[in-house]
mmCIF file of C-alpha atoms in Angstrom:
data_model
loop_
_atom_site.group_PDB
_atom_site.id
_atom_site.type_symbol
_atom_site.label_atom_id
_atom_site.label_comp_id
_atom_site.label_asym_id
_atom_site.label_seq_id
_atom_site.Cartn_x
_atom_site.Cartn_y
_atom_site.Cartn_z
ATOM 1 C CA MET W 1100 -10.104 -10.140 -2.475
ATOM 2 C CA ASN W 1101 -11.311 -13.408 -3.619
ATOM 3 C CA GLU W 1102 -8.049 -15.690 -3.749
ATOM 4 C CA GLU W 1103 -10.018 -18.293 -6.234
ATOM 5 C CA HIS W 1104 -10.017 -15.732 -9.432
ATOM 6 C CA PRO W 1105 -6.279 -13.919 -9.577
ATOM 7 C CA ASP W 1106 -7.440 -13.177 -13.074
ATOM 8 C CA ARG W 1107 -10.213 -11.115 -12.490
ATOM 9 C CA TRP W 1108 -8.561 -9.562 -9.354
ATOM 10 C CA ILE W 1109 -6.554 -8.180 -11.426
ATOM 11 C CA GLU W 1110 -7.876 -6.957 -13.965
ATOM 12 C CA ILE W 1111 -9.648 -5.354 -11.532
ATOM 13 C CA LEU W 1112 -6.848 -3.813 -10.437
ATOM 14 C CA TYR W 1113 -5.029 -2.542 -13.087
ATOM 15 C CA SER W 1114 -8.323 -0.926 -14.371
ATOM 16 C CA LYS W 1115 -8.145 1.046 -11.023
ATOM 17 C CA TYR W 1116 -4.263 2.221 -11.014
ATOM 18 C CA SER W 1117 -2.875 1.481 -14.761
ATOM 19 C CA THR W 1118 -3.532 5.051 -15.762
ATOM 20 C CA ASP W 1119 -2.381 6.301 -12.384
ATOM 21 C CA ILE W 1120 0.488 4.723 -12.267
ATOM 22 C CA PHE W 1121 1.962 4.975 -16.062
ATOM 23 C CA ARG W 1122 1.812 8.563 -15.555
ATOM 24 C CA PHE W 1123 3.636 7.958 -12.454
ATOM 25 C CA LEU W 1124 6.445 6.106 -14.175
ATOM 26 C CA PHE W 1125 6.254 8.609 -17.269
ATOM 27 C CA SER W 1126 7.215 11.538 -15.270
ATOM 28 C CA ILE W 1127 10.123 9.825 -13.551
ATOM 29 C CA LEU W 1128 11.606 7.978 -17.014
ATOM 30 C CA GLY W 1129 10.496 10.316 -19.598
ATOM 31 C CA ASP W 1130 9.794 7.356 -21.568
ATOM 32 C CA ARG W 1131 6.632 5.971 -22.673
ATOM 33 C CA PHE W 1132 7.631 2.853 -23.952
ATOM 34 C CA GLN W 1133 9.881 2.512 -20.584
ATOM 35 C CA ALA W 1134 6.919 3.851 -18.616
ATOM 36 C CA GLU W 1135 4.404 1.408 -20.314
ATOM 37 C CA ASP W 1136 7.033 -1.627 -19.703
ATOM 38 C CA LEU W 1137 7.469 -0.836 -16.040
ATOM 39 C CA MET W 1138 3.759 -0.517 -15.674
ATOM 40 C CA GLN W 1139 3.108 -3.864 -16.818
ATOM 41 C CA GLU W 1140 6.293 -5.198 -14.714
ATOM 42 C CA VAL W 1141 3.978 -3.916 -11.775
ATOM 43 C CA PHE W 1142 1.036 -5.479 -12.420
ATOM 44 C CA LEU W 1143 3.045 -8.753 -12.989
ATOM 45 C CA LYS W 1144 4.111 -8.419 -9.786
ATOM 46 C CA ALA W 1145 0.919 -8.083 -8.589
ATOM 47 C CA TRP W 1146 -0.283 -11.105 -9.783
ATOM 48 C CA GLN W 1147 2.157 -12.998 -8.653
ATOM 49 C CA LYS W 1148 1.763 -11.890 -5.160
ATOM 50 C CA HIS W 1149 -1.706 -12.287 -5.331
ATOM 51 C CA PRO W 1150 -2.546 -14.025 -2.248
ATOM 52 C CA ARG W 1151 -0.501 -11.625 -0.489
ATOM 53 C CA PHE W 1152 -3.013 -8.542 -0.428
ATOM 54 C CA HIS W 1153 -5.902 -8.158 1.996
ATOM 55 C CA ASN W 1154 -7.295 -4.747 0.824
ATOM 56 C CA ASP W 1155 -7.448 -2.073 -1.054
ATOM 57 C CA LYS W 1156 -5.547 0.523 0.969
ATOM 58 C CA ALA W 1157 -2.355 -1.651 1.051
ATOM 59 C CA GLU W 1158 -2.529 -3.081 -2.588
ATOM 60 C CA LYS W 1159 -2.620 0.529 -3.664
ATOM 61 C CA VAL W 1160 0.323 1.453 -1.565
ATOM 62 C CA TRP W 1161 2.459 -1.390 -2.842
ATOM 63 C CA LEU W 1162 1.982 -0.888 -6.163
ATOM 64 C CA PHE W 1163 3.048 2.565 -6.326
ATOM 65 C CA ARG W 1164 6.339 1.385 -3.767
ATOM 66 C CA VAL W 1165 7.045 -1.188 -6.224
ATOM 67 C CA ALA W 1166 6.600 1.557 -9.681
ATOM 68 C CA ARG W 1167 9.035 3.813 -7.481
ATOM 69 C CA ASN W 1168 11.456 0.509 -6.804
ATOM 70 C CA LEU W 1169 11.714 0.017 -10.282
ATOM 71 C CA ALA W 1170 11.952 3.030 -11.950
ATOM 72 C CA MET W 1171 15.180 3.775 -9.611
ATOM 73 C CA ASP W 1172 16.598 0.395 -11.048
ATOM 74 C CA GLU W 1173 15.948 1.672 -14.262
ATOM 75 C CA PHE W 1174 18.026 4.767 -13.545
ATOM 76 C CA ARG W 1175 20.516 2.962 -11.876
ATOM 77 C CA HIS W 1176 21.044 0.602 -14.823
ATOM 78 C CA ARG W 1177 20.945 3.791 -17.270
ATOM 79 C CA LYS W 1178 23.686 5.366 -14.829
ATOM 80 C CA HIS W 1179 22.623 8.405 -16.418
ATOM 81 C CA GLU W 1180 19.827 11.374 -15.677
ATOM 82 C CA MET W 1181 17.095 11.882 -17.807
ATOM 83 C CA VAL W 1182 17.296 14.488 -20.237
ATOM 84 C CA GLY W 1183 15.097 16.774 -21.148
ATOM 85 C CA LEU W 1184 10.712 15.274 -21.761
ATOM 86 C CA PRO W 1185 10.261 14.147 -24.993
ATOM 87 C CA GLU W 1186 8.226 15.596 -27.395
ATOM 88 C CA THR W 1187 4.840 13.760 -27.282
ATOM 89 C CA LEU W 1188 2.961 12.853 -24.188
ATOM 90 C CA PRO W 1189 0.436 10.796 -23.068
ATOM 91 C CA GLU W 1190 -2.779 12.232 -23.683
ATOM 92 C CA SER W 1191 -5.194 13.298 -20.649
ATOM 93 C CA GLN W 1192 -8.499 11.561 -19.461
ATOM 94 C CA PRO W 1193 -10.943 12.276 -21.632
ATOM 95 C CA ASP W 1194 -13.105 12.620 -18.564
ATOM 96 C CA ALA W 1195 -10.921 15.055 -16.716
ATOM 97 C CA PRO W 1196 -11.587 18.361 -15.936
ATOM 98 C CA ASP W 1197 -9.431 21.115 -19.071
ATOM 99 C CA SER W 1198 -7.222 22.909 -17.528
ATOM 100 C CA ILE W 1199 -4.795 25.504 -18.084
ATOM 101 C CA LEU W 1200 -1.272 23.810 -18.219
ATOM 102 C CA SER W 1201 -1.288 21.053 -20.325
ATOM 103 C CA MET W 1202 0.147 17.586 -18.985
ATOM 104 C CA ARG W 1203 4.156 18.815 -20.513
ATOM 105 C CA GLU W 1204 3.688 21.672 -19.161
ATOM 106 C CA LEU W 1205 3.408 20.472 -15.734
ATOM 107 C CA LEU W 1206 5.743 17.862 -16.084
ATOM 108 C CA LEU W 1207 8.294 20.737 -17.325
ATOM 109 C CA MET W 1208 7.492 22.752 -13.516
ATOM 110 C CA ILE W 1209 7.243 19.285 -11.603
ATOM 111 C CA ASP W 1210 10.992 18.794 -12.954
ATOM 112 C CA ALA W 1211 11.888 22.590 -12.032
ATOM 113 C CA ILE W 1212 11.604 20.753 -8.145
ATOM 114 C CA ASN W 1213 13.791 19.510 -6.300
ATOM 115 C CA GLU W 1214 14.444 15.645 -5.136
ATOM 116 C CA PRO W 1215 12.458 14.331 -2.687
ATOM 117 C CA ASP W 1216 9.780 17.104 -3.357
ATOM 118 C CA ARG W 1217 9.048 16.612 -7.219
ATOM 119 C CA GLU W 1218 8.810 12.365 -6.078
ATOM 120 C CA ILE W 1219 5.838 13.694 -3.407
ATOM 121 C CA VAL W 1220 4.272 16.137 -6.379
ATOM 122 C CA ARG W 1221 4.797 13.632 -8.772
ATOM 123 C CA LEU W 1222 3.318 11.155 -6.714
ATOM 124 C CA LYS W 1223 -0.051 13.654 -4.976
ATOM 125 C CA LEU W 1224 -0.971 14.694 -8.186
ATOM 126 C CA LEU W 1225 -0.445 12.334 -10.831
ATOM 127 C CA GLY W 1226 -0.844 9.033 -8.707
ATOM 128 C CA GLN W 1227 -3.556 10.704 -7.120
ATOM 129 C CA LEU W 1228 -2.528 9.566 -3.686
ATOM 130 C CA SER W 1229 -2.755 10.444 -0.227
ATOM 131 C CA HIS W 1230 -0.421 12.228 2.059
ATOM 132 C CA GLN W 1231 -0.815 9.280 4.149
ATOM 133 C CA GLU W 1232 -0.487 6.959 1.174
ATOM 134 C CA ILE W 1233 2.936 8.554 -0.049
ATOM 135 C CA ALA W 1234 4.249 8.925 3.557
ATOM 136 C CA ARG W 1235 4.135 5.138 3.968
ATOM 137 C CA VAL W 1236 5.832 4.904 -0.141
ATOM 138 C CA MET W 1237 8.159 6.871 0.719
ATOM 139 C CA ASN W 1238 8.852 5.962 4.012
ATOM 140 C CA ARG W 1239 8.455 9.689 5.812
ATOM 141 C CA SER W 1240 6.003 10.942 8.233
ATOM 142 C CA VAL W 1241 3.238 12.296 7.250
ATOM 143 C CA HIS W 1242 3.616 15.230 8.494
ATOM 144 C CA SER W 1243 7.321 15.928 6.546
ATOM 145 C CA VAL W 1244 5.050 14.685 3.319
ATOM 146 C CA LYS W 1245 2.907 17.413 3.937
ATOM 147 C CA LYS W 1246 4.925 19.684 4.337
ATOM 148 C CA ARG W 1247 7.170 19.411 1.758
ATOM 149 C CA TYR W 1248 4.326 19.109 -0.917
ATOM 150 C CA GLU W 1249 2.916 22.198 0.655
ATOM 151 C CA ARG W 1250 6.222 24.322 0.059
ATOM 152 C CA ALA W 1251 6.526 22.622 -3.295
ATOM 153 C CA ILE W 1252 3.153 23.561 -4.394
ATOM 154 C CA GLY W 1253 3.788 27.149 -3.996
ATOM 155 C CA LYS W 1254 7.119 26.939 -5.599
ATOM 156 C CA LEU W 1255 5.196 25.735 -8.609
ATOM 157 C CA ARG W 1256 2.318 28.351 -7.856
ATOM 158 C CA LYS W 1257 5.240 31.400 -7.723
ATOM 159 C CA THR W 1258 6.972 30.003 -11.026
ATOM 160 C CA PHE W 1259 3.239 29.540 -12.976
ATOM 161 C CA GLU W 1260 2.634 33.376 -11.536
ATOM 162 C CA GLU W 1261 6.227 34.614 -13.192
ATOM 163 C CA GLY W 1262 5.405 31.989 -16.338
#
């Protein structure tokens, strides 16, 4: 990225990743306003670290790692776990294909999965990260991420078929 224009650079980065990072944070926190605040903090940190970025893949992984760490810090700060999901959820992207599951139903199903499988599914489905990117975010092997994702999707499929 061009180091001479950090404001333009951060606009491009925000445009590319803000929706996915927001959805990821919202799925963890269950609070729209906290997710928005932390999303802004993610991009503030990116803007502050601008000269250290050298390629898009590193940027995406780094952004999700920062988002994950901020969400975990928020949980430690709260010292209690999230209770259920709020009644209102963010709208889907207008250009996204219609789904047989609402976002709320999907989040409820994902919440039924054990950690760290839940986080892998969130990063894959909501963050739209590849298995390799998830492995880097979570400091795990790609093989482990793939196996856990496959197992979690199998559980989701079974839950959906039973419901």
